[in-house]
Amino acid sequence: MAYFDAASAAPLHPVARQALLAALDDGWADPARLYREGRKARMLLDAAREAAAEAVGCRADEVVFTSSGTRAVHTGVAGALTGRRRVGRHLIVSAVEHSSVLHSAEVFETEGGSVTQVPVHRTGAVSPSDYASALRADTALAVLQSANHEVGTVQPVAEVAEVCRAAGVPLLVDAAQSLGWGPVEGDWSLLAASAHKWGGPSGAGLLVVRKGVRFAAQGPADERESGRAPGFENIPAIVAAVASLRAVRAEAAQESARLRELTERIRARVPRLVPDVEVVGDPERRLPGIVTFSCLYVDGETLLHELDREGFAVSSGSSCTSSTLTPSHVLKAMGVLSEGNVRVSLPPGTAEEDVERFLDVLPGVVSAVRDRLGAPTPVTVAGPDALVVDALGKRCPVPVIELAKVFPGVPVGGTVRVLSDDEAARLDIPAWCEMRGQEYLGEEPADRGTAYLVRRLG
């Protein structure tokens, strides 16, 4: 099996395995106790904290170990908002943040706070000027990921941090995807990360709170981890997490160059090998191992299953692979095609032969999925001003398939109204127009569902 889903969880690094086994023998005791076994555990914990601080670029007493990256985000957001509650009740996030950030924002809103979501460009990047415009006198906290988890786009963290610092607003950076490749630049105030993203064990995260940041930990008080992460420290996982972070950092420069070449190969060749594909994300400012593309007229769930049968583990942001039948909030915010979406995220050590085999297999898999799905005979009626395509009750990617089937018969300047009650159509039909050079006129209410209007330009 070629594992191409490192953005979800990277395989356990050999150094992490060795450190974990050693720490299971030496780090099982309570590090708060003064007897020998407790002192040994404390030495392991202190050494891990020092090493983590060096990797992040902060002081050791600013590092808190948590039970996961998600817990680090939740603790960091809640603690910073509460610590600055006298300033105000306003939070700023980007529209493409990880769900852990967006869930924290939802809770904050239900408790009476206000949230501003900063939009992104089609590449998935925010504009520092948009963060500057979102800042208010009552802004308590701003949050920005260092790099996007679905499309790999690297965010302008240093520039946004400068804007926030000038306004006296702390910036929390979700560095889960990027910390294994290097420290986060800029004058940020808080940082969260997750060990399983860089080859450490799951169940270990870290939170950094810079000195001078007003912070009030939520929940019952606990004497461990500065009172910010309650419960007995998982010392073996912490030791393994930090050991693997140091190991991947030592390999980062060489491995980054190698993975960039492999992902660039995928970015360049997939559109040539497979018709009707949109490669998404910033082509330059992106993480080394992530490349994401979407295929028109493809059922994303079937595509992932077929790739799995061929020996490839990939992920998707397509609505066809979700229980909610709604597209990824990241792809939606970017305004790009969601149907048939594939994210390839290569772990360090990925063999070139596996990438070549993926490129050999992909065209046949996509073609087979398209053939198997077929293009259902569209139900059309001639309206006074437009052709109407009735795709009600049909799910991604069928509405776009039906649009594409009737479009060759539409005269230049003619209009097609696509009736659909599938949420994905709101994203995929405009994206189809963008790819095809046609004009998307917008949407309008219909007796059932929504009518999406498309004008043929050529």
CSV table of C-alpha atoms in Angstrom, one decimal:
chain,number,residue,atom,x,y,z
A,1,MET,CA,0.0,0.0,0.0
A,2,ALA,CA,1.3,3.4,-1.0
A,3,TYR,CA,0.3,5.7,1.9
A,4,PHE,CA,-0.4,9.2,0.5
A,5,ASP,CA,-2.4,10.7,3.4
A,6,ALA,CA,0.4,12.1,5.6
A,7,ALA,CA,-1.6,15.4,6.1
A,8,SER,CA,-4.0,13.4,8.2
A,9,ALA,CA,-1.4,11.4,10.1
A,10,ALA,CA,2.2,10.7,9.2
A,11,PRO,CA,3.6,7.2,9.7
A,12,LEU,CA,5.4,6.8,13.0
A,13,HIS,CA,9.0,7.9,12.6
A,14,PRO,CA,11.6,5.2,13.6
A,15,VAL,CA,13.1,7.6,16.1
A,16,ALA,CA,9.7,8.1,17.7
A,17,ARG,CA,9.3,4.4,18.0
A,18,GLN,CA,12.7,4.0,19.7
A,19,ALA,CA,12.1,6.9,22.0
A,20,LEU,CA,8.6,5.7,22.9
A,21,LEU,CA,9.9,2.3,23.9
A,22,ALA,CA,12.7,3.7,26.0
A,23,ALA,CA,10.4,6.2,27.7
A,24,LEU,CA,7.9,3.4,28.6
A,25,ASP,CA,10.7,1.9,30.8
A,26,ASP,CA,12.0,5.2,32.3
A,27,GLY,CA,9.1,7.7,32.2
A,28,TRP,CA,6.2,5.9,33.8
A,29,ALA,CA,6.4,7.5,37.3
A,30,ASP,CA,4.9,10.7,38.5
A,31,PRO,CA,7.3,13.6,37.5
A,32,ALA,CA,6.0,15.6,40.5
A,33,ARG,CA,7.4,13.1,43.0
A,34,LEU,CA,10.9,13.4,44.6
A,35,TYR,CA,11.9,9.7,44.7
A,36,ARG,CA,14.3,8.3,42.1
A,37,GLU,CA,11.7,7.1,39.5
A,38,GLY,CA,9.8,10.4,39.8
A,39,ARG,CA,13.1,12.3,39.2
A,40,LYS,CA,13.8,10.2,36.2
A,41,ALA,CA,10.4,11.0,34.7
A,42,ARG,CA,10.9,14.7,35.5
A,43,MET,CA,14.3,14.8,33.7
A,44,LEU,CA,12.7,13.2,30.6
A,45,LEU,CA,9.8,15.7,30.7
A,46,ASP,CA,12.1,18.7,31.2
A,47,ALA,CA,14.5,17.6,28.5
A,48,ALA,CA,11.5,17.2,26.1
A,49,ARG,CA,10.3,20.7,26.9
A,50,GLU,CA,13.7,22.2,26.3
A,51,ALA,CA,14.0,20.4,23.0
A,52,ALA,CA,10.5,21.4,21.9
A,53,ALA,CA,11.2,25.1,22.8
A,54,GLU,CA,14.3,25.0,20.7
A,55,ALA,CA,12.4,23.6,17.7
A,56,VAL,CA,9.6,26.1,18.0
A,57,GLY,CA,11.8,29.1,18.8
A,58,CYS,CA,10.5,30.0,22.2
A,59,ARG,CA,11.3,29.7,25.9
A,60,ALA,CA,10.9,26.3,27.6
A,61,ASP,CA,8.5,27.8,30.2
A,62,GLU,CA,6.2,28.9,27.4
A,63,VAL,CA,5.6,25.3,26.2
A,64,VAL,CA,2.7,23.2,27.4
A,65,PHE,CA,2.2,19.6,26.4
A,66,THR,CA,-1.4,18.6,25.7
A,67,SER,CA,-3.3,15.4,24.8
A,68,SER,CA,-3.7,16.4,21.1
A,69,GLY,CA,-3.4,19.2,18.6
A,70,THR,CA,-7.1,19.8,18.8
A,71,ARG,CA,-6.9,20.1,22.6
A,72,ALA,CA,-4.1,22.6,22.2
A,73,VAL,CA,-6.2,24.7,19.8
A,74,HIS,CA,-9.3,24.6,22.1
A,75,THR,CA,-7.2,25.4,25.2
A,76,GLY,CA,-5.3,28.2,23.4
A,77,VAL,CA,-8.4,29.9,21.9
A,78,ALA,CA,-10.5,29.7,25.0
A,79,GLY,CA,-7.6,30.8,27.3
A,80,ALA,CA,-6.7,33.8,25.2
A,81,LEU,CA,-10.3,34.9,24.7
A,82,THR,CA,-11.0,34.7,28.4
A,83,GLY,CA,-7.7,36.4,29.4
A,84,ARG,CA,-8.6,39.3,27.2
A,85,ARG,CA,-12.3,39.5,27.9
A,86,ARG,CA,-12.0,43.0,29.3
A,87,VAL,CA,-10.8,44.1,25.9
A,88,GLY,CA,-13.8,42.7,24.1
A,89,ARG,CA,-15.6,39.7,22.7
A,90,HIS,CA,-14.5,39.6,19.1
A,91,LEU,CA,-12.5,36.8,17.4
A,92,ILE,CA,-11.0,36.7,13.9
A,93,VAL,CA,-10.3,33.5,12.0
A,94,SER,CA,-9.8,32.7,8.4
A,95,ALA,CA,-12.4,30.8,6.4
A,96,VAL,CA,-10.1,27.9,5.8
A,97,GLU,CA,-9.0,27.1,9.3
A,98,HIS,CA,-9.0,23.5,10.7
A,99,SER,CA,-12.3,22.4,12.2
A,100,SER,CA,-10.8,22.6,15.7
A,101,VAL,CA,-10.5,26.4,15.3
A,102,LEU,CA,-14.0,26.7,13.6
A,103,HIS,CA,-15.6,24.7,16.4
A,104,SER,CA,-14.0,26.9,19.0
A,105,ALA,CA,-15.4,29.9,17.2
A,106,GLU,CA,-18.8,28.4,17.1
A,107,VAL,CA,-18.8,27.8,20.9
A,108,PHE,CA,-17.6,31.4,21.4
A,109,GLU,CA,-20.5,32.7,19.3
A,110,THR,CA,-23.0,30.7,21.3
A,111,GLU,CA,-21.6,32.3,24.4
A,112,GLY,CA,-22.3,35.8,23.1
A,113,GLY,CA,-19.0,36.5,21.3
A,114,SER,CA,-18.8,37.8,17.7
A,115,VAL,CA,-16.6,36.1,15.0
A,116,THR,CA,-15.3,37.5,11.7
A,117,GLN,CA,-14.2,35.0,9.1
A,118,VAL,CA,-11.6,36.4,6.7
A,119,PRO,CA,-12.0,35.2,3.1
A,120,VAL,CA,-9.3,33.7,1.0
A,121,HIS,CA,-8.1,34.0,-2.6
A,122,ARG,CA,-8.7,31.2,-5.0
A,123,THR,CA,-5.3,29.8,-4.1
A,124,GLY,CA,-6.5,29.4,-0.5
A,125,ALA,CA,-4.3,32.2,1.0
A,126,VAL,CA,-5.5,35.1,3.1
A,127,SER,CA,-4.6,38.8,2.5
A,128,PRO,CA,-2.9,40.5,5.5
A,129,SER,CA,-4.9,43.6,4.5
A,130,ASP,CA,-8.1,41.7,5.1
A,131,TYR,CA,-6.9,40.8,8.6
A,132,ALA,CA,-6.1,44.5,9.2
A,133,SER,CA,-9.6,45.4,8.0
A,134,ALA,CA,-11.2,42.9,10.3
A,135,LEU,CA,-9.4,44.2,13.4
A,136,ARG,CA,-11.6,46.2,15.8
A,137,ALA,CA,-11.2,47.9,19.1
A,138,ASP,CA,-12.9,44.9,20.9
A,139,THR,CA,-10.9,42.2,19.1
A,140,ALA,CA,-9.5,39.8,21.7
A,141,LEU,CA,-7.8,37.3,19.5
A,142,ALA,CA,-6.9,36.5,15.9
A,143,VAL,CA,-6.2,32.9,14.6
A,144,LEU,CA,-4.4,31.9,11.4
A,145,GLN,CA,-3.0,28.5,10.3
A,146,SER,CA,0.6,28.4,9.1
A,147,ALA,CA,-0.4,26.2,6.1
A,148,ASN,CA,-3.6,24.7,4.9
A,149,HIS,CA,-4.3,21.1,5.7
A,150,GLU,CA,-6.3,20.3,2.5
A,151,VAL,CA,-4.5,22.1,-0.3
A,152,GLY,CA,-1.1,22.9,1.2
A,153,THR,CA,-1.1,26.6,0.7
A,154,VAL,CA,1.3,28.5,3.0
A,155,GLN,CA,-0.3,31.5,4.8
A,156,PRO,CA,1.5,34.9,5.2
A,157,VAL,CA,1.8,34.4,9.0
A,158,ALA,CA,4.6,36.9,9.5
A,159,GLU,CA,2.8,39.7,7.7
A,160,VAL,CA,-0.5,39.0,9.6
A,161,ALA,CA,1.4,38.8,12.9
A,162,GLU,CA,2.9,42.2,12.2
A,163,VAL,CA,-0.6,43.7,11.5
A,164,CYS,CA,-2.0,42.1,14.7
A,165,ARG,CA,1.0,43.2,16.8
A,166,ALA,CA,0.6,46.8,15.7
A,167,ALA,CA,-3.0,46.7,16.9
A,168,GLY,CA,-2.1,45.0,20.2
A,169,VAL,CA,-4.0,41.8,19.3
A,170,PRO,CA,-2.4,38.4,19.9
A,171,LEU,CA,-2.2,36.0,17.0
A,172,LEU,CA,-2.6,32.2,17.6
A,173,VAL,CA,-1.0,30.1,14.9
A,174,ASP,CA,-2.2,26.6,14.1
A,175,ALA,CA,1.1,25.1,13.0
A,176,ALA,CA,0.1,21.5,12.9
A,177,GLN,CA,0.9,21.0,9.2
A,178,SER,CA,4.1,23.0,9.0
A,179,LEU,CA,6.0,22.6,12.3
A,180,GLY,CA,7.8,19.5,11.1
A,181,TRP,CA,9.3,21.5,8.2
A,182,GLY,CA,10.6,24.4,10.2
A,183,PRO,CA,9.7,27.0,12.8
A,184,VAL,CA,6.9,29.5,12.2
A,185,GLU,CA,8.2,32.9,11.3
A,186,GLY,CA,6.8,36.2,12.6
A,187,ASP,CA,5.9,37.8,15.9
A,188,TRP,CA,3.1,35.5,16.8
A,189,SER,CA,1.7,35.2,20.4
A,190,LEU,CA,0.4,31.6,20.7
A,191,LEU,CA,1.0,28.4,18.7
A,192,ALA,CA,-0.6,25.0,18.6
A,193,ALA,CA,0.7,21.8,17.0
A,194,SER,CA,0.1,18.0,16.8
A,195,ALA,CA,2.7,15.3,17.0
A,196,HIS,CA,1.0,12.8,14.7
A,197,LYS,CA,1.4,15.3,11.8
A,198,TRP,CA,5.2,15.0,11.8
A,199,GLY,CA,5.6,11.3,12.6
A,200,GLY,CA,5.2,11.4,16.4
A,201,PRO,CA,2.6,9.3,18.2
A,202,SER,CA,-1.0,10.3,18.3
A,203,GLY,CA,-2.3,11.7,21.6
A,204,ALA,CA,0.4,14.3,22.0
A,205,GLY,CA,0.2,18.0,21.2
A,206,LEU,CA,1.8,21.2,22.3
A,207,LEU,CA,0.6,24.7,23.0
A,208,VAL,CA,2.9,27.7,23.3
A,209,VAL,CA,1.8,30.8,25.1
A,210,ARG,CA,4.4,33.7,24.9
A,211,LYS,CA,5.2,35.6,28.0
A,212,GLY,CA,3.1,38.7,28.3
A,213,VAL,CA,0.0,37.2,26.6
A,214,ARG,CA,-3.0,37.5,28.9
A,215,PHE,CA,-4.2,34.0,29.3
A,216,ALA,CA,-6.8,32.4,31.6
A,217,ALA,CA,-7.0,28.6,31.6
A,218,GLN,CA,-10.5,27.3,31.6
A,219,GLY,CA,-11.9,24.4,33.6
A,220,PRO,CA,-10.9,23.2,37.1
A,221,ALA,CA,-7.5,24.2,38.2
A,222,ASP,CA,-4.6,21.7,37.9
A,223,GLU,CA,-1.1,22.0,39.2
A,224,ARG,CA,0.4,20.3,36.1
A,225,GLU,CA,1.6,22.0,32.9
A,226,SER,CA,1.3,25.5,34.4
A,227,GLY,CA,-2.4,24.8,35.1
A,228,ARG,CA,-3.1,24.9,31.3
A,229,ALA,CA,-3.3,21.1,30.5
A,230,PRO,CA,-4.9,19.1,33.3
A,231,GLY,CA,-4.1,15.5,34.0
A,232,PHE,CA,-1.1,13.2,34.3
A,233,GLU,CA,1.5,13.9,31.5
A,234,ASN,CA,1.9,11.1,28.9
A,235,ILE,CA,5.7,11.3,29.2
A,236,PRO,CA,6.4,8.4,26.7
A,237,ALA,CA,4.3,10.1,24.1
A,238,ILE,CA,5.8,13.5,24.8
A,239,VAL,CA,9.3,12.2,24.6
A,240,ALA,CA,8.6,10.4,21.3
A,241,ALA,CA,6.9,13.4,19.9
A,242,VAL,CA,9.8,15.7,20.5
A,243,ALA,CA,12.4,13.2,19.4
A,244,SER,CA,10.6,12.7,16.1
A,245,LEU,CA,10.2,16.5,15.7
A,246,ARG,CA,14.0,16.9,16.0
A,247,ALA,CA,14.6,14.0,13.6
A,248,VAL,CA,12.3,15.2,10.9
A,249,ARG,CA,13.8,18.7,11.2
A,250,ALA,CA,17.3,17.3,10.7
A,251,GLU,CA,16.0,15.7,7.5
A,252,ALA,CA,13.7,18.6,6.4
A,253,ALA,CA,15.9,20.4,3.9
A,254,GLN,CA,16.8,17.4,1.8
A,255,GLU,CA,13.4,15.7,2.1
A,256,SER,CA,11.6,19.0,1.3
A,257,ALA,CA,13.4,19.4,-2.0
A,258,ARG,CA,12.7,15.8,-2.9
A,259,LEU,CA,9.0,15.9,-2.1
A,260,ARG,CA,8.6,19.2,-3.9
A,261,GLU,CA,9.9,17.6,-7.1
A,262,LEU,CA,7.5,14.7,-6.7
A,263,THR,CA,4.4,16.9,-6.0
A,264,GLU,CA,5.4,19.2,-8.8
A,265,ARG,CA,5.5,16.2,-11.1
A,266,ILE,CA,1.9,15.3,-10.0
A,267,ARG,CA,0.7,18.9,-10.4
A,268,ALA,CA,2.1,19.1,-13.9
A,269,ARG,CA,1.2,15.7,-15.3
A,270,VAL,CA,-2.3,15.0,-13.8
A,271,PRO,CA,-4.0,17.7,-16.0
A,272,ARG,CA,-2.2,16.3,-19.1
A,273,LEU,CA,-3.1,12.7,-18.2
A,274,VAL,CA,-6.7,13.2,-17.1
A,275,PRO,CA,-9.2,15.5,-18.9
A,276,ASP,CA,-11.3,18.0,-17.0
A,277,VAL,CA,-9.1,18.3,-13.9
A,278,GLU,CA,-8.5,21.4,-11.8
A,279,VAL,CA,-5.3,21.5,-9.7
A,280,VAL,CA,-6.0,23.7,-6.6
A,281,GLY,CA,-3.9,25.5,-4.1
A,282,ASP,CA,-1.0,28.0,-4.5
A,283,PRO,CA,1.5,26.6,-7.1
A,284,GLU,CA,4.5,28.2,-5.3
A,285,ARG,CA,3.7,29.0,-1.7
A,286,ARG,CA,2.8,25.5,-0.5
A,287,LEU,CA,4.0,22.7,1.7
A,288,PRO,CA,6.4,20.2,0.1
A,289,GLY,CA,4.3,17.1,0.2
A,290,ILE,CA,0.7,18.2,-0.6
A,291,VAL,CA,-1.0,18.4,-4.0
A,292,THR,CA,-4.8,18.5,-4.5
A,293,PHE,CA,-6.9,18.3,-7.6
A,294,SER,CA,-10.5,17.8,-8.5
A,295,CYS,CA,-11.9,15.8,-11.4
A,296,LEU,CA,-15.1,16.8,-13.2
A,297,TYR,CA,-17.9,14.2,-13.6
A,298,VAL,CA,-16.5,11.9,-10.9
A,299,ASP,CA,-18.1,10.5,-7.7
A,300,GLY,CA,-15.4,11.2,-5.1
A,301,GLU,CA,-16.2,8.3,-2.9
A,302,THR,CA,-16.0,5.8,-5.7
A,303,LEU,CA,-12.8,7.3,-6.9
A,304,LEU,CA,-11.2,6.9,-3.4
A,305,HIS,CA,-12.4,3.3,-3.2
A,306,GLU,CA,-10.9,2.5,-6.6
A,307,LEU,CA,-7.6,4.1,-5.7
A,308,ASP,CA,-7.6,2.1,-2.5
A,309,ARG,CA,-8.1,-1.1,-4.5
A,310,GLU,CA,-5.1,-0.1,-6.6
A,311,GLY,CA,-3.0,0.3,-3.5
A,312,PHE,CA,-3.2,4.0,-2.8
A,313,ALA,CA,-4.4,5.7,0.3
A,314,VAL,CA,-5.5,9.2,-0.4
A,315,SER,CA,-8.1,11.6,1.0
A,316,SER,CA,-10.8,13.9,-0.3
A,317,GLY,CA,-12.7,17.1,0.4
A,318,SER,CA,-15.5,16.2,-2.0
A,319,SER,CA,-19.1,16.3,-0.8
A,320,CYS,CA,-19.5,12.8,-2.4
A,321,THR,CA,-17.3,11.4,0.4
A,322,SER,CA,-18.9,13.2,3.3
A,323,SER,CA,-21.9,12.1,5.4
A,324,THR,CA,-23.3,15.7,5.2
A,325,LEU,CA,-23.2,15.8,1.4
A,326,THR,CA,-21.7,19.3,1.6
A,327,PRO,CA,-18.3,20.1,0.1
A,328,SER,CA,-15.2,20.8,2.2
A,329,HIS,CA,-15.4,24.3,3.8
A,330,VAL,CA,-11.9,24.9,2.5
A,331,LEU,CA,-12.7,24.2,-1.2
A,332,LYS,CA,-16.0,26.2,-0.7
A,333,ALA,CA,-14.2,29.2,0.6
A,334,MET,CA,-11.7,29.0,-2.3
A,335,GLY,CA,-14.5,28.8,-4.8
A,336,VAL,CA,-12.9,25.8,-6.6
A,337,LEU,CA,-14.3,22.5,-7.9
A,338,SER,CA,-15.1,20.1,-5.2
A,339,GLU,CA,-16.4,17.0,-7.0
A,340,GLY,CA,-13.9,14.2,-7.6
A,341,ASN,CA,-11.5,15.9,-5.2
A,342,VAL,CA,-8.3,14.1,-4.3
A,343,ARG,CA,-5.6,15.2,-1.8
A,344,VAL,CA,-2.3,13.5,-2.2
A,345,SER,CA,0.0,14.2,0.8
A,346,LEU,CA,3.3,12.4,0.6
A,347,PRO,CA,5.1,11.3,3.8
A,348,PRO,CA,8.9,11.7,4.1
A,349,GLY,CA,10.5,8.7,2.4
A,350,THR,CA,7.9,8.3,-0.3
A,351,ALA,CA,9.4,6.3,-3.2
A,352,GLU,CA,9.5,7.9,-6.6
A,353,GLU,CA,8.3,4.6,-8.1
A,354,ASP,CA,5.1,4.8,-6.0
A,355,VAL,CA,4.4,8.3,-7.5
A,356,GLU,CA,5.0,7.1,-11.0
A,357,ARG,CA,2.7,4.1,-10.4
A,358,PHE,CA,0.1,6.5,-9.1
A,359,LEU,CA,0.4,8.6,-12.3
A,360,ASP,CA,0.1,5.4,-14.4
A,361,VAL,CA,-3.0,4.2,-12.6
A,362,LEU,CA,-4.9,7.4,-12.1
A,363,PRO,CA,-6.1,8.0,-15.7
A,364,GLY,CA,-7.6,4.5,-16.0
A,365,VAL,CA,-9.3,4.8,-12.6
A,366,VAL,CA,-10.9,8.1,-13.4
A,367,SER,CA,-12.0,6.9,-16.8
A,368,ALA,CA,-13.5,3.8,-15.3
A,369,VAL,CA,-15.4,5.7,-12.6
A,370,ARG,CA,-16.7,8.1,-15.2
A,371,ASP,CA,-17.9,5.3,-17.4
A,372,ARG,CA,-19.5,3.4,-14.6
A,373,LEU,CA,-21.3,6.5,-13.3
A,374,GLY,CA,-22.4,7.4,-16.9
A,375,ALA,CA,-24.1,10.5,-17.9
A,376,PRO,CA,-27.8,10.2,-17.0
A,377,THR,CA,-30.1,11.3,-19.7
A,378,PRO,CA,-31.0,14.9,-18.6
A,379,VAL,CA,-34.5,15.9,-18.3
A,380,THR,CA,-34.7,19.2,-20.2
A,381,VAL,CA,-37.5,21.5,-21.2
A,382,ALA,CA,-37.3,24.5,-23.5
A,383,GLY,CA,-38.1,27.7,-21.6
A,384,PRO,CA,-38.9,31.1,-23.2
A,385,ASP,CA,-35.4,32.4,-22.6
A,386,ALA,CA,-33.3,29.4,-21.4
A,387,LEU,CA,-32.8,25.7,-21.5
A,388,VAL,CA,-33.8,24.1,-18.1
A,389,VAL,CA,-31.9,21.1,-16.8
A,390,ASP,CA,-33.8,19.4,-14.0
A,391,ALA,CA,-31.3,17.8,-11.7
A,392,LEU,CA,-33.5,17.8,-8.6
A,393,GLY,CA,-32.8,14.8,-6.3
A,394,LYS,CA,-29.5,14.1,-8.0
A,395,ARG,CA,-26.2,14.3,-6.1
A,396,CYS,CA,-22.7,15.4,-7.0
A,397,PRO,CA,-21.4,15.0,-9.7
A,398,VAL,CA,-24.6,14.4,-11.6
A,399,PRO,CA,-25.9,18.0,-11.8
A,400,VAL,CA,-22.6,19.1,-13.5
A,401,ILE,CA,-22.7,16.1,-15.8
A,402,GLU,CA,-26.2,17.0,-17.0
A,403,LEU,CA,-25.2,20.6,-17.6
A,404,ALA,CA,-22.2,19.5,-19.6
A,405,LYS,CA,-24.2,17.1,-21.7
A,406,VAL,CA,-26.7,19.7,-22.9
A,407,PHE,CA,-24.3,22.6,-23.2
A,408,PRO,CA,-23.0,21.8,-26.7
A,409,GLY,CA,-26.6,22.3,-28.0
A,410,VAL,CA,-26.9,25.8,-26.4
A,411,PRO,CA,-26.3,28.6,-28.9
A,412,VAL,CA,-23.7,31.2,-28.1
A,413,GLY,CA,-25.3,33.8,-25.8
A,414,GLY,CA,-27.9,31.2,-24.7
A,415,THR,CA,-28.6,30.4,-21.1
A,416,VAL,CA,-29.0,27.2,-19.1
A,417,ARG,CA,-30.9,27.0,-15.8
A,418,VAL,CA,-29.8,24.1,-13.8
A,419,LEU,CA,-32.3,23.1,-11.1
A,420,SER,CA,-30.6,21.4,-8.1
A,421,ASP,CA,-31.2,20.7,-4.5
A,422,ASP,CA,-27.6,19.5,-3.9
A,423,GLU,CA,-25.5,21.9,-1.8
A,424,ALA,CA,-22.4,20.9,-3.8
A,425,ALA,CA,-23.9,22.4,-7.0
A,426,ARG,CA,-23.5,25.9,-5.5
A,427,LEU,CA,-19.8,25.4,-5.6
A,428,ASP,CA,-19.3,23.0,-8.5
A,429,ILE,CA,-21.4,24.8,-11.2
A,430,PRO,CA,-19.5,28.1,-10.9
A,431,ALA,CA,-16.2,26.2,-10.8
A,432,TRP,CA,-17.2,24.3,-14.0
A,433,CYS,CA,-17.9,27.7,-15.6
A,434,GLU,CA,-14.5,28.9,-14.5
A,435,MET,CA,-12.8,25.9,-16.0
A,436,ARG,CA,-14.8,26.0,-19.2
A,437,GLY,CA,-14.6,29.8,-19.8
A,438,GLN,CA,-18.3,30.2,-19.6
A,439,GLU,CA,-20.3,32.9,-17.7
A,440,TYR,CA,-21.9,32.0,-14.4
A,441,LEU,CA,-24.8,34.4,-13.9
A,442,GLY,CA,-25.6,33.4,-10.3
A,443,GLU,CA,-28.5,31.7,-8.7
A,444,GLU,CA,-32.1,32.4,-8.0
A,445,PRO,CA,-34.9,30.7,-6.0
A,446,ALA,CA,-37.0,28.0,-7.6
A,447,ASP,CA,-40.1,26.2,-6.6
A,448,ARG,CA,-37.9,23.3,-5.5
A,449,GLY,CA,-34.2,23.7,-4.8
A,450,THR,CA,-32.2,26.4,-6.5
A,451,ALA,CA,-31.8,27.5,-10.1
A,452,TYR,CA,-28.2,28.1,-11.3
A,453,LEU,CA,-27.8,30.2,-14.4
A,454,VAL,CA,-25.0,29.7,-17.0
A,455,ARG,CA,-24.5,31.7,-20.2
A,456,ARG,CA,-22.6,30.2,-23.1
A,457,LEU,CA,-19.8,32.5,-24.3
A,458,GLY,CA,-18.3,30.2,-26.9
